[in-house]
XYZ file of C-alpha atoms in Angstrom:
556
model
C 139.790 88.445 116.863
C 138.156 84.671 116.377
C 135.743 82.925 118.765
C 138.133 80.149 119.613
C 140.352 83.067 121.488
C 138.257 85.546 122.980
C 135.386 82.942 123.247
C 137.155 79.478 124.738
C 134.820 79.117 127.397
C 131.449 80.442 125.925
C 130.414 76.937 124.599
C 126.702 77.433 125.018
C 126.942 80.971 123.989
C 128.018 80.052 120.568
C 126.036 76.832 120.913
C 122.642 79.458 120.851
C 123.913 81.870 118.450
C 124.833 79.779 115.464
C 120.856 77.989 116.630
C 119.823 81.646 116.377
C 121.437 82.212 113.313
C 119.741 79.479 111.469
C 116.101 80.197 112.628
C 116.593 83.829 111.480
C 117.292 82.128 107.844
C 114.289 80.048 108.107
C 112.339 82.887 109.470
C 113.592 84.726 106.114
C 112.893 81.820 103.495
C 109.221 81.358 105.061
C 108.612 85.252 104.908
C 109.462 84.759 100.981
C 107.857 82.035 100.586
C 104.374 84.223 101.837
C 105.550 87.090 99.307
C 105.628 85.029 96.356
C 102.333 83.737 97.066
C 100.979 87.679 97.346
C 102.282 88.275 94.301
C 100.663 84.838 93.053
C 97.139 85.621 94.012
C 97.802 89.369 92.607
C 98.514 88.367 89.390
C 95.902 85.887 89.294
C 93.465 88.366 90.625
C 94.599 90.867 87.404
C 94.288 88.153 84.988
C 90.681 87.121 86.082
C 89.892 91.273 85.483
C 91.605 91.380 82.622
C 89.698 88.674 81.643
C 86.534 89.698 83.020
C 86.220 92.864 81.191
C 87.554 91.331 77.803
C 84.518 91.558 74.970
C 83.939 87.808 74.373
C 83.893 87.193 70.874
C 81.043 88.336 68.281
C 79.447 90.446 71.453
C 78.348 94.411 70.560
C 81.814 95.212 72.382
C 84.255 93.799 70.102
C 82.280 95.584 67.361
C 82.638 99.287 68.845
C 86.348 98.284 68.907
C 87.169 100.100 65.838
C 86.728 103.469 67.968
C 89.882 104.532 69.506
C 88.732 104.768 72.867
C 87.635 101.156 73.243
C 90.470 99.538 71.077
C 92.781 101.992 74.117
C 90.821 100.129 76.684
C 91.455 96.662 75.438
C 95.295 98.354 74.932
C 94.712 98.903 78.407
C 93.890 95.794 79.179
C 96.377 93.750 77.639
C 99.003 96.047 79.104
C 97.494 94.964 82.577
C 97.577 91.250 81.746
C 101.482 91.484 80.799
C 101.764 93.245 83.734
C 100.352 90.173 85.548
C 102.882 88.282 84.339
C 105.576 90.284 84.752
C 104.336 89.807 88.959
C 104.268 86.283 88.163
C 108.051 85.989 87.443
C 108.757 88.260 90.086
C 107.168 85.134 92.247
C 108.616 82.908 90.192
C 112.395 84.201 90.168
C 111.717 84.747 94.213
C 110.924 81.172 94.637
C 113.843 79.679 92.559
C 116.232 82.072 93.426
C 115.732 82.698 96.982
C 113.758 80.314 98.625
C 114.657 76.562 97.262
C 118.648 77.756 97.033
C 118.541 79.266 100.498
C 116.413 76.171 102.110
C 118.908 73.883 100.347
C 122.301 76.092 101.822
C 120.288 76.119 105.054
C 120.435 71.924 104.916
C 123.981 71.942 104.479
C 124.558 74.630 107.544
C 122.669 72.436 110.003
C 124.449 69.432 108.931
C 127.511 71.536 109.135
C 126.680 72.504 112.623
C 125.295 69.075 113.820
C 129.441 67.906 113.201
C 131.150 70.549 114.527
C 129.205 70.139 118.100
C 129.740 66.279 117.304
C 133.348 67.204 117.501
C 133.474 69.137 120.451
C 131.415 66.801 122.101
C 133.988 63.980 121.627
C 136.854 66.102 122.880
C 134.861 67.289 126.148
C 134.315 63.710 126.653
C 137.612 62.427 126.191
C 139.186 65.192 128.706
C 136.705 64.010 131.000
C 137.838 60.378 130.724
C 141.296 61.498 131.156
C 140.186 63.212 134.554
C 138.237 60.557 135.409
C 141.693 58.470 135.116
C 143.803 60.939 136.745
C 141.366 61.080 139.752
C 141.134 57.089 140.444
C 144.863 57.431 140.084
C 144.824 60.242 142.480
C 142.538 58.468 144.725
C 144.654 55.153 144.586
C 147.596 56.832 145.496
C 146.468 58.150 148.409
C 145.080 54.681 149.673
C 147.978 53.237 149.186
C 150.404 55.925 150.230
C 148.366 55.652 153.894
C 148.489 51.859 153.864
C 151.837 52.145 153.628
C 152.811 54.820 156.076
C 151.127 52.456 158.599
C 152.725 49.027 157.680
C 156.083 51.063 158.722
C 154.319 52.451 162.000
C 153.558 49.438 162.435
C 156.950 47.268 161.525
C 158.429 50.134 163.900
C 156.353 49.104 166.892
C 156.978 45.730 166.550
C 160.549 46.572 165.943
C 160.897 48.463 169.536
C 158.288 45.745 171.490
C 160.375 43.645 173.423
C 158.303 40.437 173.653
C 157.906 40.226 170.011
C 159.909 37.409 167.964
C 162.313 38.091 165.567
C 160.081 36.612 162.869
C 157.466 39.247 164.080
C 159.833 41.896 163.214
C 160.533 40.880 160.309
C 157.480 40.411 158.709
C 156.410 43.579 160.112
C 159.447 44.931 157.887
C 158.707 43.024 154.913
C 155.091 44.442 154.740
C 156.143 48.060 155.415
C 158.871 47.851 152.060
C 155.660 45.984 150.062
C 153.221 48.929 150.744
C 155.821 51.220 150.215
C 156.689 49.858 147.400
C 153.344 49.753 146.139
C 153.053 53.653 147.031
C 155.632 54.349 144.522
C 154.416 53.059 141.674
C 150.884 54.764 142.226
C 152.542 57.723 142.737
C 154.473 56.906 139.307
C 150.818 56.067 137.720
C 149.096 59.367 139.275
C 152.125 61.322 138.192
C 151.516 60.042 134.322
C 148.057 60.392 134.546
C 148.336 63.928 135.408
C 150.992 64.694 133.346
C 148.782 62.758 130.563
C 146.027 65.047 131.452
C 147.811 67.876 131.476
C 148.408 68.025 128.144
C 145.230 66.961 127.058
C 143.463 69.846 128.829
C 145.505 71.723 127.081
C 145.191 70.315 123.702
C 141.366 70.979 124.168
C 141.772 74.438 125.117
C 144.835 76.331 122.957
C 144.014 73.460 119.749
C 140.713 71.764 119.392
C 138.085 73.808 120.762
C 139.540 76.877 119.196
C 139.770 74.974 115.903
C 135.656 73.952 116.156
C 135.082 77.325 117.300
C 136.792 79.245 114.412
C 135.006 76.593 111.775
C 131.434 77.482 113.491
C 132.527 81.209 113.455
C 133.456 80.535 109.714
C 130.313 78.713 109.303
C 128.291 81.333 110.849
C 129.986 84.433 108.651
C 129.430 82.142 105.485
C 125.449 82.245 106.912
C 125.121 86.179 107.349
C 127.075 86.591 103.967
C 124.809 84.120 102.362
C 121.476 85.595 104.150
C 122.631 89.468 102.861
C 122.642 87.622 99.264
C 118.944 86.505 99.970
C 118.334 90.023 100.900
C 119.744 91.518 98.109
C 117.998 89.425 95.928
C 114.492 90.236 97.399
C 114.875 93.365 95.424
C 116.934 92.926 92.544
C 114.819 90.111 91.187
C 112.121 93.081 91.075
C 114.236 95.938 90.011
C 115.261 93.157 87.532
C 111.058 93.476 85.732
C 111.123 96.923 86.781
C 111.578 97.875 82.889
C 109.484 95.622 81.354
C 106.689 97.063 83.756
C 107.650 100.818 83.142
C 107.273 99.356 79.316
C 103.305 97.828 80.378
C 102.683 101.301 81.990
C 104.376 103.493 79.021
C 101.575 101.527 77.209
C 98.742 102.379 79.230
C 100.191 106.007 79.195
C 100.386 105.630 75.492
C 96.267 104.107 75.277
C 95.360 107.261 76.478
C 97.206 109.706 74.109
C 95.931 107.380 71.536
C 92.251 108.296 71.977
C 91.306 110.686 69.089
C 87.813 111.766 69.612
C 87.926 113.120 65.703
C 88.783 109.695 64.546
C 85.765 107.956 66.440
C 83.041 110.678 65.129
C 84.297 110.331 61.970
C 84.603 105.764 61.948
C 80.951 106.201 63.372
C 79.619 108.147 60.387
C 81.502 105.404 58.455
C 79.953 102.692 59.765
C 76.325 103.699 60.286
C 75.986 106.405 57.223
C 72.658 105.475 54.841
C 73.570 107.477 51.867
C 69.817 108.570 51.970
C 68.866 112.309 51.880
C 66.828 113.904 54.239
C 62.707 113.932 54.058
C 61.466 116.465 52.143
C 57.792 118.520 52.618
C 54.597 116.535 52.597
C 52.138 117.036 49.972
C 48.963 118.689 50.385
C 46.407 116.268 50.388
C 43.356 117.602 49.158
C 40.384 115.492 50.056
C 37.697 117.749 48.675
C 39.329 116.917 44.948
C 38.208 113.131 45.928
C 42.122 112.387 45.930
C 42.671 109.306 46.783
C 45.086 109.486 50.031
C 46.949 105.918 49.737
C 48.145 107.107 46.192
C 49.502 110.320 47.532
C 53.293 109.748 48.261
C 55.899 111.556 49.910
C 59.080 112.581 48.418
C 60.971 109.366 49.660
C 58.375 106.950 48.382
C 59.042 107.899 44.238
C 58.791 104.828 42.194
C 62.519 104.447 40.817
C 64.205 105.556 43.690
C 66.364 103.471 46.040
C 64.497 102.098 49.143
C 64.715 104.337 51.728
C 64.546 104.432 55.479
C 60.690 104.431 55.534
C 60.580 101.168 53.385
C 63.743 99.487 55.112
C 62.225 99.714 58.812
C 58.455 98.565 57.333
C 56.916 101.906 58.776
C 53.805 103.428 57.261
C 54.583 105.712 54.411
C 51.473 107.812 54.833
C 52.972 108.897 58.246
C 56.305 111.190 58.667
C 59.714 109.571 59.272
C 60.499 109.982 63.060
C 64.065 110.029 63.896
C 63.770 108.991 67.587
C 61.278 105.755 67.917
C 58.854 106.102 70.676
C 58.944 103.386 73.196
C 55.335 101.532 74.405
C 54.844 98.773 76.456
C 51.707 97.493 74.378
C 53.122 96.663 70.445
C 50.280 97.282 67.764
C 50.338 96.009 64.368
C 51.420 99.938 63.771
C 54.451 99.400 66.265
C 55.558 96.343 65.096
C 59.230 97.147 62.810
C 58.920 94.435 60.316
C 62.992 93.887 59.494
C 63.586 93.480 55.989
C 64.520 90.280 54.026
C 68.425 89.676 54.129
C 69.532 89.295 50.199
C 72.330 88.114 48.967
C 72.766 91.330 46.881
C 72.367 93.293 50.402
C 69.776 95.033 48.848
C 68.443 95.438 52.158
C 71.055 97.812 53.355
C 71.334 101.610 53.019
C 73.219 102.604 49.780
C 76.087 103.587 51.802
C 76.496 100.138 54.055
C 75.194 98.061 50.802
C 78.585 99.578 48.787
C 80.420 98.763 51.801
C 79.424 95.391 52.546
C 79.664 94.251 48.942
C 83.425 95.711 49.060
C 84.122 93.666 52.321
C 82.432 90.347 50.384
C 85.025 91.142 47.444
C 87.469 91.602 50.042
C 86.658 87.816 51.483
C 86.118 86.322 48.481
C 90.062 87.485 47.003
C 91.106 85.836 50.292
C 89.885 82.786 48.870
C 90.613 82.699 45.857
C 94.215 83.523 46.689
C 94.321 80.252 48.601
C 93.283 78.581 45.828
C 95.215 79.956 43.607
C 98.339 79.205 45.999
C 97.143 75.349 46.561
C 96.919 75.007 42.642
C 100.382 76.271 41.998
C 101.974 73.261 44.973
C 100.012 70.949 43.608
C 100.881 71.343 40.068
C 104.687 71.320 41.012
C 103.967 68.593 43.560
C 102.969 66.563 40.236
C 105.792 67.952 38.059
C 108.320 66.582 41.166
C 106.204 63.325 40.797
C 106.371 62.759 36.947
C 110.042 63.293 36.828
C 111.247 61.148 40.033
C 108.312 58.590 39.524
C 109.560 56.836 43.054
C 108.537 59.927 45.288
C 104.822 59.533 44.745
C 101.828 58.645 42.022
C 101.149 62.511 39.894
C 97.929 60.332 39.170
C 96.896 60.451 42.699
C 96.872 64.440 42.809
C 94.325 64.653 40.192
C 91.511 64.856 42.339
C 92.696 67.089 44.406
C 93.634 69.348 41.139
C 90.383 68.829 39.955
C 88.847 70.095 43.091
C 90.807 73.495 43.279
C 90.115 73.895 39.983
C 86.031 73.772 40.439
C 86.691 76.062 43.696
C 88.456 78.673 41.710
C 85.848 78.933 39.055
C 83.613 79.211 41.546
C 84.834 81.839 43.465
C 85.570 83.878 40.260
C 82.012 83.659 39.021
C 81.282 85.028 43.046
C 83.454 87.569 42.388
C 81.950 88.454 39.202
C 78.295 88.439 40.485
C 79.447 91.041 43.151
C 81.875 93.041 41.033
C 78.488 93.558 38.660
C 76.569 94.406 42.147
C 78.978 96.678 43.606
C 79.072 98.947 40.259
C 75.284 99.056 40.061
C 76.155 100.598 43.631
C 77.919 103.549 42.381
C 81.233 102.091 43.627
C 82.567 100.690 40.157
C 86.144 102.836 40.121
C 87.292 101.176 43.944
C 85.997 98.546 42.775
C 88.156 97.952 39.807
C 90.963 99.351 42.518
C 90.716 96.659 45.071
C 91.048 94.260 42.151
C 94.501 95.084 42.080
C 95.627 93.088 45.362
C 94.333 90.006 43.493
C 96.598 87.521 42.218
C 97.088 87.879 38.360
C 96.264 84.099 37.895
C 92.947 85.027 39.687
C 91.688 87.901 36.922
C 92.911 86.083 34.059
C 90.104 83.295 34.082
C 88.961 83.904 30.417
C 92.105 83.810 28.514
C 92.953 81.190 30.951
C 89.913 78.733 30.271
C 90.123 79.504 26.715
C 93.683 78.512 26.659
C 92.863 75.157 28.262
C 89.640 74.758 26.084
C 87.335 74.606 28.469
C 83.811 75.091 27.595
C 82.919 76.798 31.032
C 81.101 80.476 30.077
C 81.545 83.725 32.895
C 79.113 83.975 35.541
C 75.989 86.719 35.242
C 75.474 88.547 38.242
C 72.137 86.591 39.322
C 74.984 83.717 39.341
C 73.551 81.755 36.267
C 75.482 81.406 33.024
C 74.999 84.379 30.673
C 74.912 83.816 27.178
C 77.781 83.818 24.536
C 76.777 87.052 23.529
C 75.380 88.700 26.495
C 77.967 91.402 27.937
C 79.569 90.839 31.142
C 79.665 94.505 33.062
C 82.673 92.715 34.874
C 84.463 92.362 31.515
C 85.293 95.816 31.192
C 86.670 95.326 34.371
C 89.362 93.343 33.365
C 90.065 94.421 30.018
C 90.875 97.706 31.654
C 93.362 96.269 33.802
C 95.411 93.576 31.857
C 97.980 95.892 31.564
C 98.643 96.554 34.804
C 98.325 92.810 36.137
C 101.017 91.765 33.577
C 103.588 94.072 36.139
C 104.648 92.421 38.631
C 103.528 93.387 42.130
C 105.005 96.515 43.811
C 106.045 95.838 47.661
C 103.737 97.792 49.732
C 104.670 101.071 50.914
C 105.437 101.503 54.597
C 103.233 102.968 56.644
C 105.834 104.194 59.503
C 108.796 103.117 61.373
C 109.355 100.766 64.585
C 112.736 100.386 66.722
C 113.158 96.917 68.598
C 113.369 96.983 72.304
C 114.086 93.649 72.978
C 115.760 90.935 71.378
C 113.105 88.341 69.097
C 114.730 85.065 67.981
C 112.028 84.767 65.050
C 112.146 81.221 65.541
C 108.555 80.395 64.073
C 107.447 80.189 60.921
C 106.530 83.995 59.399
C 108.270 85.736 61.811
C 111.549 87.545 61.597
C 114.405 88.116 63.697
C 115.437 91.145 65.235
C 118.418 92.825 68.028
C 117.388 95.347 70.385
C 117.496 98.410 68.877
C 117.176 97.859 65.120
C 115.172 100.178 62.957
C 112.392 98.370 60.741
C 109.573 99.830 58.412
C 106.271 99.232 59.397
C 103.857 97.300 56.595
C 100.988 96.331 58.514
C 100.073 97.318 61.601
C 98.673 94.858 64.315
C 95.557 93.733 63.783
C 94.178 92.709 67.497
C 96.475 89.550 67.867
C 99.499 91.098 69.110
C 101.926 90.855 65.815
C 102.842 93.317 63.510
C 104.445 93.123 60.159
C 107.584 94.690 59.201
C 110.079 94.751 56.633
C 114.625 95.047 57.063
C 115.857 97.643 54.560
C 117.420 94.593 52.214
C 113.084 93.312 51.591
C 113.124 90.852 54.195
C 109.316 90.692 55.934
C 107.528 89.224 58.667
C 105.901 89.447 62.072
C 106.995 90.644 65.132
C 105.776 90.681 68.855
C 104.119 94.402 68.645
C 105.053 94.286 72.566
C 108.613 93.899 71.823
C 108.868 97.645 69.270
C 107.908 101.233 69.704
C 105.917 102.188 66.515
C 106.158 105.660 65.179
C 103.166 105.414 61.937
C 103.437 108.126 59.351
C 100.990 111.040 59.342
C-alpha cells in the first residue's frame, strides 16, 4: 500500500499531514531545547551550593578537616559538584545530539517538501492548460460545426427558390463546402486535443502524482524514523552518564561509611593535647605565721618546671585553674587573657603542640632544602653541558645562580640545625633523628661536605649564631648516628593499599601515569585534598592519578 494508490485524490490530505508532521518535529526540538536548559540551571544551581558550603581557604573549617566527618562532607561535596557536571553533559550531549542535528534534518525536510508540492503544482497546471485547450477546441468546433450546418440550409434554400440566379446558387454552395470544410478540421483539432488530453490526465494520475506522492510518503517515513531516533536519544544520552553518576553517588554512600567517630576523638586529642598534668592541691596558707601569700605557689607554678596553662593564658596564679572560662560583659584587668609572646622556639605552646609544631617546621624546612638540593644538582650539570659544548651557553653565567643555592642551602641547614637542637630539648630527639631519614643525603652531609670544599663556614648553634670550634653541636650526634644509613640508597616506600582503575587515564601531563580500566596499582600516597593520588605499576613505575577515576582499598 503507497499514498500515490490508495491516496490519488487526497492532495490536501497529504498536503496537511506531511505540514503536521514537521511541526510535531519542531514541537519536539523546542521541548529539548527547554530540557537542556533545566538541566543547565540545575547544575548551575549545584555548583553555586557546592560552592557555597566549600570552607574558603585558611577559615576554622578547612582546619577541622582532618576529622573524618568533615573531610566526608567536603567528599560529599565534591561528589555533588561532579555530579553537576555529569547534568551538564547530559545538556550538552542533548543539545548537539538532538537538537542542532534534528533542526538541521528538519531544514532539509521542508526544502524537500517545498519541491515535491512545486512538482505537483506544475503538473496540475499543465493538465489544466491542456483542458483549457481541449475546451476552446471543443467550443470552436461547435461554432463552426453550426455555421456550417446553416451555410448548407441555406445553399439548399436558395437551391429550391425559383427566382434566385444561378450565381446565387452557387455561391450559396460554395459557402456551405467552406464552413463545412472548416467544421472538419476543428473537429480534427478537438479530436487531438482530447486525445492529447487524454493521455495527459492520465499521465498525472497512474505516473506523476503517484510518483510525488510515494517521494512525500518516503519523505514523511524518513521523518517518523528520524523523530523515533530523537526519541531514543532523549534517554540514552542519560542512561549514557547513568554510571558515572551511580559512581558520584557510590561516593557519597562511601563519605558516610567513612566517618569513624574513634578516629576524630582520637585526631582531636592529637591536635589540642598540652602534655601538662593536672592541678594538684593548694597549699595551706597560713597567715597567722606572717607568710607572705604572693610567695606561696601552687604545684604548677615550681620554678624549673615547664610553663603551664596558668602562665600560658596570663591568669593569676594565686587563684585555681578553671577549666570552663566564665563569660562577662564588663572585662577587668582580672578578665583580660593576656596571649603569650609567639617565639620562634614555640616556647609558647604546650609541650605537646611545641614537639609537634617544631616537627612540622623540620618537616617544611626538608621541603626546602630538597629543592635546593635538586636546583644545585641541574645547575651543576647545566654547567658541565656548558664547559664541554662551549656553543650551548656561558658555564660563567650560572655562577650566580650557583652561588645563590649554595647560600640558601647553608641556610636552611643551619635552620634545620637550630630546630633539630629545639625539638630534642622537647623530649622528641629519637623521631626526630627518624624524620631525618626522608632527607636527601646531600642535605645531612653539610660538614664533610664544606670541609671537602674548604670552606671556612662553622655549623649553626641553636640560638642561630655561629658556635665555636669547640663548642658541641647536640645536632652532631644526630648525624654521626646516621651516616651509615644515608650512605644506602633510598628504599621505595611501602604501599599503603591497593586501587583498581575504573576508567581509562591517558597520563598525558607531566607526573602522571597512564592507566586501562581495570588495572590493579599499589597505593603510595593517598590524596591529599586536590583530587590526585599516587600510585605505583608492579615493574616501579609512579605517579598521579585522578582519585575519581580508582576504587581504593588502604591496608588496615
Amino acid at each position: 500500500m503507497d499514498w500515490g494508490t490508495d491516496l490519488w485524490d487526497q492532495y490536501d490530505i497529504i498536503d496537511k499531514h506531511t505540514q503536521s508532521g514537521l511541526e510535531l518535529v519542531e514541537k519536539y526540538v523546542k521541548f529539548v531545547k527547554e530540557r537542556t536548559e533545566i538541566e543547565q540551571n540545575y547544575a548551575k544551581q549545584l555548583r553555586n551550593l557546592t560552592k557555597k558550603y566549600n570552607p574558603k581557604r585558611g577559615c576554622k573549617e578547612e582546619q577541622e578537616c582532618r576529622f573524618s566527618n568533615h573531610q566526608s562532607f567536603l567528599d560529599i561535596l565534591n561528589e555533588m559538584n561532579d555530579y553537576a557536571g555529569q547534568r551538564e553533559l547530559i545538556a550538552e550531549n542533548m543539545m548537539m545530539n538532538i537538537c542542532i542535528e534534528i533542526t538541521k534534518y528538519l531544514q532539509e525536510l521542508k526544502m524537500e517538501r517545498k519541491t515535491h508540492l512545486s512538482e505537483a503544482k506544475k503538473a496540475q497546471q499543465s493538465l489544466e492548460s491542456t483542458y483549457k485547450q481541449l475546451d476552446s477546441s471543443k467550443k470552436r468546433f461547435e461554432r463552426e460545426w453550426r455555421e456550417a450546418d446553416k451555410a448548407a440550409q441555406y445553399a439548399e434554400k436558395t437551391d429550391q427558390d425559383i427566382n434566385a440566379t444561378k450565381a446565387d446558387v452557387e455561391k450559396a454552395k460554395q459557402q456551405a463546402n467552406m464552413r463545412t470544410h472548416i467544421a472538419e478540421e476543428c473537429k480534427n483539432d478537438y479530436a487531438a486535443q482530447l486525445q492529447k488530453y487524454n493521455k495527459e490526465q492520465s499521465q498525472f494520475y497512474f505516473s506523476d502524482m503517484p510518483l510525488i506522492f510515494n517521494k512525500l510518503q518516503d519523505m514523511d517515513e524518513r521523518r517518523v524514523r528520524k523523530l523515533a531516533q530523537g526519541y531514543v536519544l532523549f534517554s540514552d544520552t542519560e542512561r549514557h552518564v547513568m554510571p558515572i553518576i551511580g559512581k558520584c553517588l557510590e561516593g557519597v554512600t562511601k563519605a558516610g561509611t567513612n566517618v569513624n567517630e574513634r578516629n576524630d576523638s582520637i585526631a582531636l586529642i592529637e591536635q589540642y593535647k598540652s602534655g601538662f598534668e593536672r592541678p594538684g592541691d593548694l597549699d595551706f596558707e597560713d597567715y597567722s605565721q606572717g607568710i607572705n601569700r604572693a610567695s606561696s605557689d601552687s604545684s604548677l607554678g615550681t620554678l624549673g618546671t615547664p610553663k603551664g596553662p596558668l602562665e600560658l593564658l596570663g591568669k593569676n596564679r594565686s587563684k585555681p585553674f578553671w577549666l570552663f572560662s566564665k563569660k562577662s560583659k564588663r572585662l577587668t584587668p582580672e578578665r583580660i587573657i593576656v596571649m603569650p609572646t609567639v617565639t620562634e622556639d614555640f616556647g609558647h605552646l604546650p609541650p605537646e603542640q611545641r614537639r609537634k609544631r617544631l616537627q612540622q617546621k623540620l618537616d617544611d624546612i626538608g621541603k626546602e632544602l630538597q629543592k635546593e638540593v635538586d636546583q644545585s644538582e641541574a645547575l651543576e650539570k647545566m654547567k658541565d653541558v656548558y664547559e664541554k659544548n662551549p656553543q650551548m651557553g656561558d658555564p660563567a653565567s650560572l655562577s650566580p645562580q650557583i652561588n645563590q643555592t649554595a647560600q640558601n642551602m647553608e641556610r636552611l641547614r643551619g635552620e634545620l640545625n637550630k630546630y633539630e637542637s629545639w625539638l630534642t630539648e622537647a623530649g622528641r630527639r629519637g623521631d626526630s633523628m627518624l624524620r631525618r631519614d626522608t632527607l636527601p643525603e646531600d642535605a645531612l652531609s653539610y660538614r664533610s661536605h664544606s670541609n671537602n670544599n674548604g670552606s671556612t663556614h662553622e655549623p649553626y648553634s641553636p640560638d642561630g649564631t655561629h658556635s665555636e670550634e669547640g663548642t658541641p653541636d647536640p645536632s652532631q650526634a644526630i648525624y654521626a648516628e646516621f651516616d651509615d644509613d644515608f650512605e644506602e640508597e633510598e628504599e621505595l616506600v611501602a604501599p599503603i593499599g591497593q586501587c583498581t582503575a575504573m576508567y581509562n587515564f591517558p597520563g598525558a601531563s607531566e607526573g602522571t601515569i597512564t592507566m586501562q580500566e581495570g588495572e590493579v596499582l599499589s597505593v603510595v600516597e593517598e590524596d591529599k585534598g586536590d583530587g590526585w593520588t599516587r600510585v605505583r605499576r608492579a615493574n616501579g613505575n609512579e605517579g598521579y592519578i585522578p582519585t575519581s577515576y580508582v576504587s581504593i582499598s588502604l591496608s588496615k
